[in-house]
């Protein structure tokens, strides 16, 4: 809808509440590993897709994740297929470097960069190119916790 504005509240790195009015109907971009796809991921993508025209997701490649010190359970091409099958996602691109964000924002004419609140403040320097917001992270679910749960289930099964 032309001229649609959204007033948004999000968390600063110090946990402060910031009110922000977003430009209307933006292309939105977010990045992540999205390993063992779970409700925290889908809630983020659903909320982001409601804020704009299209949602682009930068999916971390396996090699990039090694650089983050993360070993993924699900290989990159499966994580891409899952994201591409998600109704909230318009396009999936590879994330293979920390510094590609600026290029992507310009290339895809992004109006809104968004991440979960565990990243609050980390990408504020992008706000010369587009709006930057951080959405509250879904509590009590994470890929790490799922991996630990699966490991405990395997141990219990063996015992
Ligand atoms: N997330 C969330 N709630 C959770 C778990 C994750 O809102 N319970 C959000 C994260 O804040 C992030 C996105 O889901 O915005 C993807 O999370 P990860 O796959 O863990 O992403 P990460 O490995 O942190 O990579 O350049 C940015 C990095 O690629 C982010």
JSON list of C-alpha atoms and ligand atoms in Angstrom, two decimals:
[
{"chain": "A", "resi": 1, "resn": "UNK", "atom": "CA", "xyz": [0.00, 0.00, 0.00]},
{"chain": "A", "resi": 2, "resn": "UNK", "atom": "CA", "xyz": [1.62, 3.26, -1.07]},
{"chain": "A", "resi": 3, "resn": "UNK", "atom": "CA", "xyz": [2.51, 5.60, 1.75]},
{"chain": "A", "resi": 4, "resn": "UNK", "atom": "CA", "xyz": [2.02, 2.95, 4.40]},
{"chain": "A", "resi": 5, "resn": "UNK", "atom": "CA", "xyz": [4.13, 3.70, 7.44]},
{"chain": "A", "resi": 6, "resn": "UNK", "atom": "CA", "xyz": [4.84, 1.44, 10.36]},
{"chain": "A", "resi": 7, "resn": "UNK", "atom": "CA", "xyz": [5.94, 2.76, 13.73]},
{"chain": "A", "resi": 8, "resn": "UNK", "atom": "CA", "xyz": [8.19, 0.25, 15.31]},
{"chain": "A", "resi": 9, "resn": "UNK", "atom": "CA", "xyz": [9.67, -0.33, 18.71]},
{"chain": "A", "resi": 10, "resn": "UNK", "atom": "CA", "xyz": [12.87, -2.27, 19.01]},
{"chain": "A", "resi": 11, "resn": "UNK", "atom": "CA", "xyz": [15.70, -2.93, 21.41]},
{"chain": "A", "resi": 12, "resn": "UNK", "atom": "CA", "xyz": [19.00, -1.09, 21.46]},
{"chain": "A", "resi": 13, "resn": "UNK", "atom": "CA", "xyz": [22.14, -3.01, 22.37]},
{"chain": "A", "resi": 14, "resn": "UNK", "atom": "CA", "xyz": [21.77, -1.72, 25.91]},
{"chain": "A", "resi": 15, "resn": "UNK", "atom": "CA", "xyz": [18.21, -3.02, 26.02]},
{"chain": "A", "resi": 16, "resn": "UNK", "atom": "CA", "xyz": [16.63, 0.41, 25.61]},
{"chain": "A", "resi": 17, "resn": "UNK", "atom": "CA", "xyz": [13.40, 0.76, 23.69]},
{"chain": "A", "resi": 18, "resn": "UNK", "atom": "CA", "xyz": [13.66, 2.70, 20.44]},
{"chain": "A", "resi": 19, "resn": "UNK", "atom": "CA", "xyz": [10.66, 3.93, 18.47]},
{"chain": "A", "resi": 20, "resn": "UNK", "atom": "CA", "xyz": [11.19, 4.09, 14.72]},
{"chain": "A", "resi": 21, "resn": "UNK", "atom": "CA", "xyz": [8.95, 4.89, 11.78]},
{"chain": "A", "resi": 22, "resn": "UNK", "atom": "CA", "xyz": [9.78, 2.65, 8.84]},
{"chain": "A", "resi": 23, "resn": "UNK", "atom": "CA", "xyz": [9.65, 3.70, 5.21]},
{"chain": "A", "resi": 24, "resn": "UNK", "atom": "CA", "xyz": [6.62, 2.31, 3.48]},
{"chain": "A", "resi": 25, "resn": "UNK", "atom": "CA", "xyz": [6.46, -1.10, 1.97]},
{"chain": "A", "resi": 26, "resn": "UNK", "atom": "CA", "xyz": [10.17, -1.89, 1.88]},
{"chain": "A", "resi": 27, "resn": "UNK", "atom": "CA", "xyz": [12.09, -4.81, 0.57]},
{"chain": "A", "resi": 28, "resn": "UNK", "atom": "CA", "xyz": [13.38, -6.45, 3.72]},
{"chain": "A", "resi": 29, "resn": "UNK", "atom": "CA", "xyz": [16.57, -8.46, 4.21]},
{"chain": "A", "resi": 30, "resn": "UNK", "atom": "CA", "xyz": [17.75, -10.68, 7.03]},
{"chain": "A", "resi": 31, "resn": "UNK", "atom": "CA", "xyz": [20.59, -13.19, 7.41]},
{"chain": "A", "resi": 32, "resn": "UNK", "atom": "CA", "xyz": [21.14, -16.38, 9.31]},
{"chain": "A", "resi": 33, "resn": "UNK", "atom": "CA", "xyz": [22.08, -20.04, 9.42]},
{"chain": "A", "resi": 34, "resn": "UNK", "atom": "CA", "xyz": [18.53, -21.34, 9.99]},
{"chain": "A", "resi": 35, "resn": "UNK", "atom": "CA", "xyz": [19.88, -24.75, 11.01]},
{"chain": "A", "resi": 36, "resn": "UNK", "atom": "CA", "xyz": [17.28, -27.24, 12.33]},
{"chain": "A", "resi": 37, "resn": "UNK", "atom": "CA", "xyz": [14.54, -24.80, 11.24]},
{"chain": "A", "resi": 38, "resn": "UNK", "atom": "CA", "xyz": [12.36, -24.07, 14.29]},
{"chain": "A", "resi": 39, "resn": "UNK", "atom": "CA", "xyz": [9.60, -21.82, 15.60]},
{"chain": "A", "resi": 40, "resn": "UNK", "atom": "CA", "xyz": [12.02, -19.04, 16.49]},
{"chain": "A", "resi": 41, "resn": "UNK", "atom": "CA", "xyz": [13.03, -18.79, 12.86]},
{"chain": "A", "resi": 42, "resn": "UNK", "atom": "CA", "xyz": [9.51, -18.94, 11.46]},
{"chain": "A", "resi": 43, "resn": "UNK", "atom": "CA", "xyz": [8.20, -16.31, 13.90]},
{"chain": "A", "resi": 44, "resn": "UNK", "atom": "CA", "xyz": [10.93, -13.92, 12.85]},
{"chain": "A", "resi": 45, "resn": "UNK", "atom": "CA", "xyz": [10.29, -14.49, 9.14]},
{"chain": "A", "resi": 46, "resn": "UNK", "atom": "CA", "xyz": [6.53, -14.19, 9.57]},
{"chain": "A", "resi": 47, "resn": "UNK", "atom": "CA", "xyz": [6.84, -10.87, 11.43]},
{"chain": "A", "resi": 48, "resn": "UNK", "atom": "CA", "xyz": [9.30, -9.50, 8.92]},
{"chain": "A", "resi": 49, "resn": "UNK", "atom": "CA", "xyz": [7.19, -10.46, 5.91]},
{"chain": "A", "resi": 50, "resn": "UNK", "atom": "CA", "xyz": [4.26, -8.52, 7.43]},
{"chain": "A", "resi": 51, "resn": "UNK", "atom": "CA", "xyz": [6.35, -5.35, 7.39]},
{"chain": "A", "resi": 52, "resn": "UNK", "atom": "CA", "xyz": [7.05, -5.06, 3.71]},
{"chain": "A", "resi": 53, "resn": "UNK", "atom": "CA", "xyz": [6.70, -6.02, 0.09]},
{"chain": "A", "resi": 54, "resn": "UNK", "atom": "CA", "xyz": [9.19, -8.87, -0.10]},
{"chain": "A", "resi": 55, "resn": "UNK", "atom": "CA", "xyz": [11.57, -10.65, 2.25]},
{"chain": "A", "resi": 56, "resn": "UNK", "atom": "CA", "xyz": [15.05, -11.70, 1.17]},
{"chain": "A", "resi": 57, "resn": "UNK", "atom": "CA", "xyz": [16.97, -14.14, 3.35]},
{"chain": "A", "resi": 58, "resn": "UNK", "atom": "CA", "xyz": [20.75, -14.45, 3.26]},
{"chain": "A", "resi": 59, "resn": "UNK", "atom": "CA", "xyz": [21.40, -18.09, 4.22]},
{"chain": "A", "resi": 60, "resn": "UNK", "atom": "CA", "xyz": [24.84, -18.74, 5.70]},
{"chain": "A", "resi": 61, "resn": "UNK", "atom": "CA", "xyz": [26.84, -21.24, 3.65]},
{"chain": "A", "resi": 62, "resn": "UNK", "atom": "CA", "xyz": [28.49, -24.17, 5.43]},
{"chain": "A", "resi": 63, "resn": "UNK", "atom": "CA", "xyz": [31.90, -22.62, 4.83]},
{"chain": "A", "resi": 64, "resn": "UNK", "atom": "CA", "xyz": [30.79, -19.25, 6.26]},
{"chain": "A", "resi": 65, "resn": "UNK", "atom": "CA", "xyz": [29.43, -21.03, 9.31]},
{"chain": "A", "resi": 66, "resn": "UNK", "atom": "CA", "xyz": [32.75, -22.72, 9.89]},
{"chain": "A", "resi": 67, "resn": "UNK", "atom": "CA", "xyz": [34.14, -19.19, 10.07]},
{"chain": "A", "resi": 68, "resn": "UNK", "atom": "CA", "xyz": [31.50, -18.43, 12.73]},
{"chain": "A", "resi": 69, "resn": "UNK", "atom": "CA", "xyz": [32.68, -21.51, 14.63]},
{"chain": "A", "resi": 70, "resn": "UNK", "atom": "CA", "xyz": [29.35, -23.21, 13.91]},
{"chain": "A", "resi": 71, "resn": "UNK", "atom": "CA", "xyz": [28.95, -26.75, 12.56]},
{"chain": "A", "resi": 72, "resn": "UNK", "atom": "CA", "xyz": [25.54, -27.11, 10.95]},
{"chain": "A", "resi": 73, "resn": "UNK", "atom": "CA", "xyz": [23.45, -30.29, 11.28]},
{"chain": "A", "resi": 74, "resn": "UNK", "atom": "CA", "xyz": [21.59, -29.54, 8.03]},
{"chain": "A", "resi": 75, "resn": "UNK", "atom": "CA", "xyz": [23.65, -28.89, 4.90]},
{"chain": "A", "resi": 76, "resn": "UNK", "atom": "CA", "xyz": [23.41, -25.55, 3.13]},
{"chain": "A", "resi": 77, "resn": "UNK", "atom": "CA", "xyz": [21.42, -26.73, 0.10]},
{"chain": "A", "resi": 78, "resn": "UNK", "atom": "CA", "xyz": [18.78, -28.30, 2.38]},
{"chain": "A", "resi": 79, "resn": "UNK", "atom": "CA", "xyz": [18.56, -25.15, 4.52]},
{"chain": "A", "resi": 80, "resn": "UNK", "atom": "CA", "xyz": [18.08, -23.14, 1.31]},
{"chain": "A", "resi": 81, "resn": "UNK", "atom": "CA", "xyz": [15.32, -25.51, 0.10]},
{"chain": "A", "resi": 82, "resn": "UNK", "atom": "CA", "xyz": [13.52, -25.20, 3.44]},
{"chain": "A", "resi": 83, "resn": "UNK", "atom": "CA", "xyz": [13.70, -21.39, 3.36]},
{"chain": "A", "resi": 84, "resn": "UNK", "atom": "CA", "xyz": [12.57, -21.28, -0.28]},
{"chain": "A", "resi": 85, "resn": "UNK", "atom": "CA", "xyz": [9.55, -23.39, 0.70]},
{"chain": "A", "resi": 86, "resn": "UNK", "atom": "CA", "xyz": [8.57, -20.92, 3.41]},
{"chain": "A", "resi": 87, "resn": "UNK", "atom": "CA", "xyz": [5.56, -18.81, 2.46]},
{"chain": "A", "resi": 88, "resn": "UNK", "atom": "CA", "xyz": [7.08, -15.71, 4.07]},
{"chain": "A", "resi": 89, "resn": "UNK", "atom": "CA", "xyz": [10.32, -15.78, 2.06]},
{"chain": "A", "resi": 90, "resn": "UNK", "atom": "CA", "xyz": [10.50, -14.19, -1.41]},
{"chain": "A", "resi": 91, "resn": "UNK", "atom": "CA", "xyz": [14.14, -14.94, -2.23]},
{"chain": "A", "resi": 92, "resn": "UNK", "atom": "CA", "xyz": [17.11, -16.78, -0.69]},
{"chain": "A", "resi": 93, "resn": "UNK", "atom": "CA", "xyz": [20.69, -15.71, -1.37]},
{"chain": "A", "resi": 94, "resn": "UNK", "atom": "CA", "xyz": [23.94, -17.21, -0.06]},
{"chain": "A", "resi": 95, "resn": "UNK", "atom": "CA", "xyz": [25.63, -15.49, 2.85]},
{"chain": "A", "resi": 96, "resn": "UNK", "atom": "CA", "xyz": [29.34, -16.16, 2.53]},
{"chain": "A", "resi": 97, "resn": "UNK", "atom": "CA", "xyz": [30.91, -13.10, 4.12]},
{"chain": "A", "resi": 98, "resn": "UNK", "atom": "CA", "xyz": [30.24, -10.65, 6.94]},
{"chain": "A", "resi": 99, "resn": "UNK", "atom": "CA", "xyz": [30.71, -7.65, 4.69]},
{"chain": "A", "resi": 100, "resn": "UNK", "atom": "CA", "xyz": [28.35, -8.54, 1.84]},
{"chain": "A", "resi": 101, "resn": "UNK", "atom": "CA", "xyz": [25.39, -6.85, 3.58]},
{"chain": "A", "resi": 102, "resn": "UNK", "atom": "CA", "xyz": [26.07, -3.37, 2.21]},
{"chain": "A", "resi": 103, "resn": "UNK", "atom": "CA", "xyz": [26.38, -4.70, -1.34]},
{"chain": "A", "resi": 104, "resn": "UNK", "atom": "CA", "xyz": [23.17, -6.73, -0.98]},
{"chain": "A", "resi": 105, "resn": "UNK", "atom": "CA", "xyz": [21.21, -3.77, 0.42]},
{"chain": "A", "resi": 106, "resn": "UNK", "atom": "CA", "xyz": [22.17, -1.65, -2.60]},
{"chain": "A", "resi": 107, "resn": "UNK", "atom": "CA", "xyz": [21.78, -4.49, -5.13]},
{"chain": "A", "resi": 108, "resn": "UNK", "atom": "CA", "xyz": [18.27, -5.46, -3.97]},
{"chain": "A", "resi": 109, "resn": "UNK", "atom": "CA", "xyz": [17.12, -1.90, -3.12]},
{"chain": "A", "resi": 110, "resn": "UNK", "atom": "CA", "xyz": [16.49, -2.95, 0.46]},
{"chain": "A", "resi": 111, "resn": "UNK", "atom": "CA", "xyz": [14.56, -0.53, 2.69]},
{"chain": "A", "resi": 112, "resn": "UNK", "atom": "CA", "xyz": [14.74, -2.53, 5.91]},
{"chain": "A", "resi": 113, "resn": "UNK", "atom": "CA", "xyz": [17.50, -4.67, 7.43]},
{"chain": "A", "resi": 114, "resn": "UNK", "atom": "CA", "xyz": [16.32, -6.77, 10.38]},
{"chain": "A", "resi": 115, "resn": "UNK", "atom": "CA", "xyz": [17.70, -9.36, 12.78]},
{"chain": "A", "resi": 116, "resn": "UNK", "atom": "CA", "xyz": [16.66, -10.97, 16.04]},
{"chain": "A", "resi": 117, "resn": "UNK", "atom": "CA", "xyz": [17.51, -9.13, 19.25]},
{"chain": "A", "resi": 118, "resn": "UNK", "atom": "CA", "xyz": [20.56, -11.30, 19.99]},
{"chain": "A", "resi": 119, "resn": "UNK", "atom": "CA", "xyz": [22.17, -9.13, 17.31]},
{"chain": "A", "resi": 120, "resn": "UNK", "atom": "CA", "xyz": [20.86, -5.84, 18.72]},
{"chain": "A", "resi": 121, "resn": "UNK", "atom": "CA", "xyz": [23.17, -2.96, 17.81]},
{"chain": "A", "resi": 122, "resn": "UNK", "atom": "CA", "xyz": [25.60, -5.07, 15.80]},
{"chain": "A", "resi": 123, "resn": "UNK", "atom": "CA", "xyz": [24.52, -3.78, 12.39]},
{"chain": "A", "resi": 124, "resn": "UNK", "atom": "CA", "xyz": [23.47, -0.20, 13.21]},
{"chain": "A", "resi": 125, "resn": "UNK", "atom": "CA", "xyz": [26.13, 1.12, 10.85]},
{"chain": "A", "resi": 126, "resn": "UNK", "atom": "CA", "xyz": [23.90, 0.01, 7.96]},
{"chain": "A", "resi": 127, "resn": "UNK", "atom": "CA", "xyz": [21.38, 2.73, 8.83]},
{"chain": "A", "resi": 128, "resn": "UNK", "atom": "CA", "xyz": [22.89, 5.12, 6.30]},
{"chain": "A", "resi": 129, "resn": "UNK", "atom": "CA", "xyz": [21.56, 2.73, 3.64]},
{"chain": "A", "resi": 130, "resn": "UNK", "atom": "CA", "xyz": [18.24, 1.56, 5.10]},
{"chain": "A", "resi": 131, "resn": "UNK", "atom": "CA", "xyz": [16.18, 1.19, 8.27]},
{"chain": "A", "resi": 132, "resn": "UNK", "atom": "CA", "xyz": [17.71, -1.21, 10.79]},
{"chain": "A", "resi": 133, "resn": "UNK", "atom": "CA", "xyz": [15.58, -3.01, 13.39]},
{"chain": "A", "resi": 134, "resn": "UNK", "atom": "CA", "xyz": [16.00, -5.90, 15.82]},
{"chain": "A", "resi": 135, "resn": "UNK", "atom": "CA", "xyz": [13.01, -8.02, 16.79]},
{"chain": "A", "resi": 136, "resn": "UNK", "atom": "CA", "xyz": [12.71, -9.73, 20.16]},
{"chain": "A", "resi": 137, "resn": "UNK", "atom": "CA", "xyz": [14.13, -13.22, 19.94]},
{"chain": "A", "resi": 138, "resn": "UNK", "atom": "CA", "xyz": [11.76, -16.13, 20.62]},
{"chain": "A", "resi": 139, "resn": "UNK", "atom": "CA", "xyz": [12.57, -17.43, 24.08]},
{"chain": "A", "resi": 140, "resn": "UNK", "atom": "CA", "xyz": [13.34, -21.05, 25.02]},
{"chain": "A", "resi": 141, "resn": "UNK", "atom": "CA", "xyz": [14.16, -22.38, 21.58]},
{"chain": "A", "resi": 142, "resn": "UNK", "atom": "CA", "xyz": [17.45, -22.44, 19.74]},
{"chain": "A", "resi": 143, "resn": "UNK", "atom": "CA", "xyz": [19.34, -24.69, 17.37]},
{"chain": "A", "resi": 144, "resn": "UNK", "atom": "CA", "xyz": [21.92, -25.32, 20.09]},
{"chain": "A", "resi": 145, "resn": "UNK", "atom": "CA", "xyz": [19.25, -26.46, 22.56]},
{"chain": "A", "resi": 146, "resn": "UNK", "atom": "CA", "xyz": [17.69, -28.72, 19.93]},
{"chain": "A", "resi": 147, "resn": "UNK", "atom": "CA", "xyz": [21.08, -30.32, 19.23]},
{"chain": "A", "resi": 148, "resn": "UNK", "atom": "CA", "xyz": [21.63, -30.91, 22.97]},
{"chain": "A", "resi": 149, "resn": "UNK", "atom": "CA", "xyz": [18.12, -32.40, 23.30]},
{"chain": "A", "resi": 150, "resn": "UNK", "atom": "CA", "xyz": [18.71, -34.78, 20.38]},
{"chain": "A", "resi": 151, "resn": "UNK", "atom": "CA", "xyz": [22.05, -35.80, 21.89]},
{"chain": "A", "resi": 152, "resn": "UNK", "atom": "CA", "xyz": [20.38, -36.57, 25.25]},
{"chain": "A", "resi": 153, "resn": "UNK", "atom": "CA", "xyz": [17.70, -38.60, 23.49]},
{"chain": "A", "resi": 154, "resn": "UNK", "atom": "CA", "xyz": [20.39, -40.66, 21.75]},
{"chain": "A", "resi": 155, "resn": "UNK", "atom": "CA", "xyz": [22.23, -41.27, 25.03]},
{"chain": "A", "resi": 156, "resn": "UNK", "atom": "CA", "xyz": [18.99, -42.24, 26.81]},
{"chain": "A", "resi": 157, "resn": "UNK", "atom": "CA", "xyz": [18.15, -44.62, 23.97]},
{"chain": "A", "resi": 158, "resn": "UNK", "atom": "CA", "xyz": [21.53, -46.33, 24.26]},
{"chain": "A", "resi": 159, "resn": "UNK", "atom": "CA", "xyz": [21.33, -46.58, 28.07]},
{"chain": "B", "resi": 1, "resn": "LIG", "atom": "N1", "xyz": [16.18, -16.18, 16.10]},
{"chain": "B", "resi": 1, "resn": "LIG", "atom": "C1", "xyz": [15.07, -15.78, 16.85]},
{"chain": "B", "resi": 1, "resn": "LIG", "atom": "N2", "xyz": [14.65, -16.56, 17.88]},
{"chain": "B", "resi": 1, "resn": "LIG", "atom": "C2", "xyz": [15.29, -17.73, 18.17]},
{"chain": "B", "resi": 1, "resn": "LIG", "atom": "C3", "xyz": [16.40, -18.15, 17.40]},
{"chain": "B", "resi": 1, "resn": "LIG", "atom": "C4", "xyz": [16.84, -17.35, 16.36]},
{"chain": "B", "resi": 1, "resn": "LIG", "atom": "O1", "xyz": [14.48, -14.72, 16.59]},
{"chain": "B", "resi": 1, "resn": "LIG", "atom": "N3", "xyz": [14.83, -18.48, 19.21]},
{"chain": "B", "resi": 1, "resn": "LIG", "atom": "C5", "xyz": [16.62, -15.32, 14.99]},
{"chain": "B", "resi": 1, "resn": "LIG", "atom": "C6", "xyz": [18.05, -14.81, 15.20]},
{"chain": "B", "resi": 1, "resn": "LIG", "atom": "O2", "xyz": [18.06, -13.66, 16.02]},
{"chain": "B", "resi": 1, "resn": "LIG", "atom": "C7", "xyz": [18.46, -14.49, 13.76]},
{"chain": "B", "resi": 1, "resn": "LIG", "atom": "C8", "xyz": [17.69, -15.53, 12.92]},
{"chain": "B", "resi": 1, "resn": "LIG", "atom": "O3", "xyz": [16.66, -16.05, 13.79]},
{"chain": "B", "resi": 1, "resn": "LIG", "atom": "O4", "xyz": [18.03, -13.18, 13.40]},
{"chain": "B", "resi": 1, "resn": "LIG", "atom": "C9", "xyz": [18.58, -16.66, 12.46]},
{"chain": "B", "resi": 1, "resn": "LIG", "atom": "O5", "xyz": [19.20, -17.21, 13.61]},
{"chain": "B", "resi": 1, "resn": "LIG", "atom": "P1", "xyz": [20.53, -18.10, 13.38]},
{"chain": "B", "resi": 1, "resn": "LIG", "atom": "O6", "xyz": [20.25, -19.11, 12.33]},
{"chain": "B", "resi": 1, "resn": "LIG", "atom": "O7", "xyz": [21.06, -18.52, 14.71]},
{"chain": "B", "resi": 1, "resn": "LIG", "atom": "O8", "xyz": [21.51, -16.99, 12.74]},
{"chain": "B", "resi": 1, "resn": "LIG", "atom": "P2", "xyz": [23.05, -16.77, 13.11]},
{"chain": "B", "resi": 1, "resn": "LIG", "atom": "O9", "xyz": [23.77, -18.07, 13.03]},
{"chain": "B", "resi": 1, "resn": "LIG", "atom": "O10", "xyz": [23.07, -15.98, 14.34]},
{"chain": "B", "resi": 1, "resn": "LIG", "atom": "O11", "xyz": [23.60, -15.93, 11.85]},
{"chain": "B", "resi": 1, "resn": "LIG", "atom": "O12", "xyz": [25.17, -12.19, 9.42]},
{"chain": "B", "resi": 1, "resn": "LIG", "atom": "C10", "xyz": [24.26, -12.61, 10.42]},
{"chain": "B", "resi": 1, "resn": "LIG", "atom": "C11", "xyz": [24.48, -14.06, 10.76]},
{"chain": "B", "resi": 1, "resn": "LIG", "atom": "O13", "xyz": [24.46, -14.85, 9.58]},
{"chain": "B", "resi": 1, "resn": "LIG", "atom": "C12", "xyz": [23.40, -14.56, 11.72]}
]
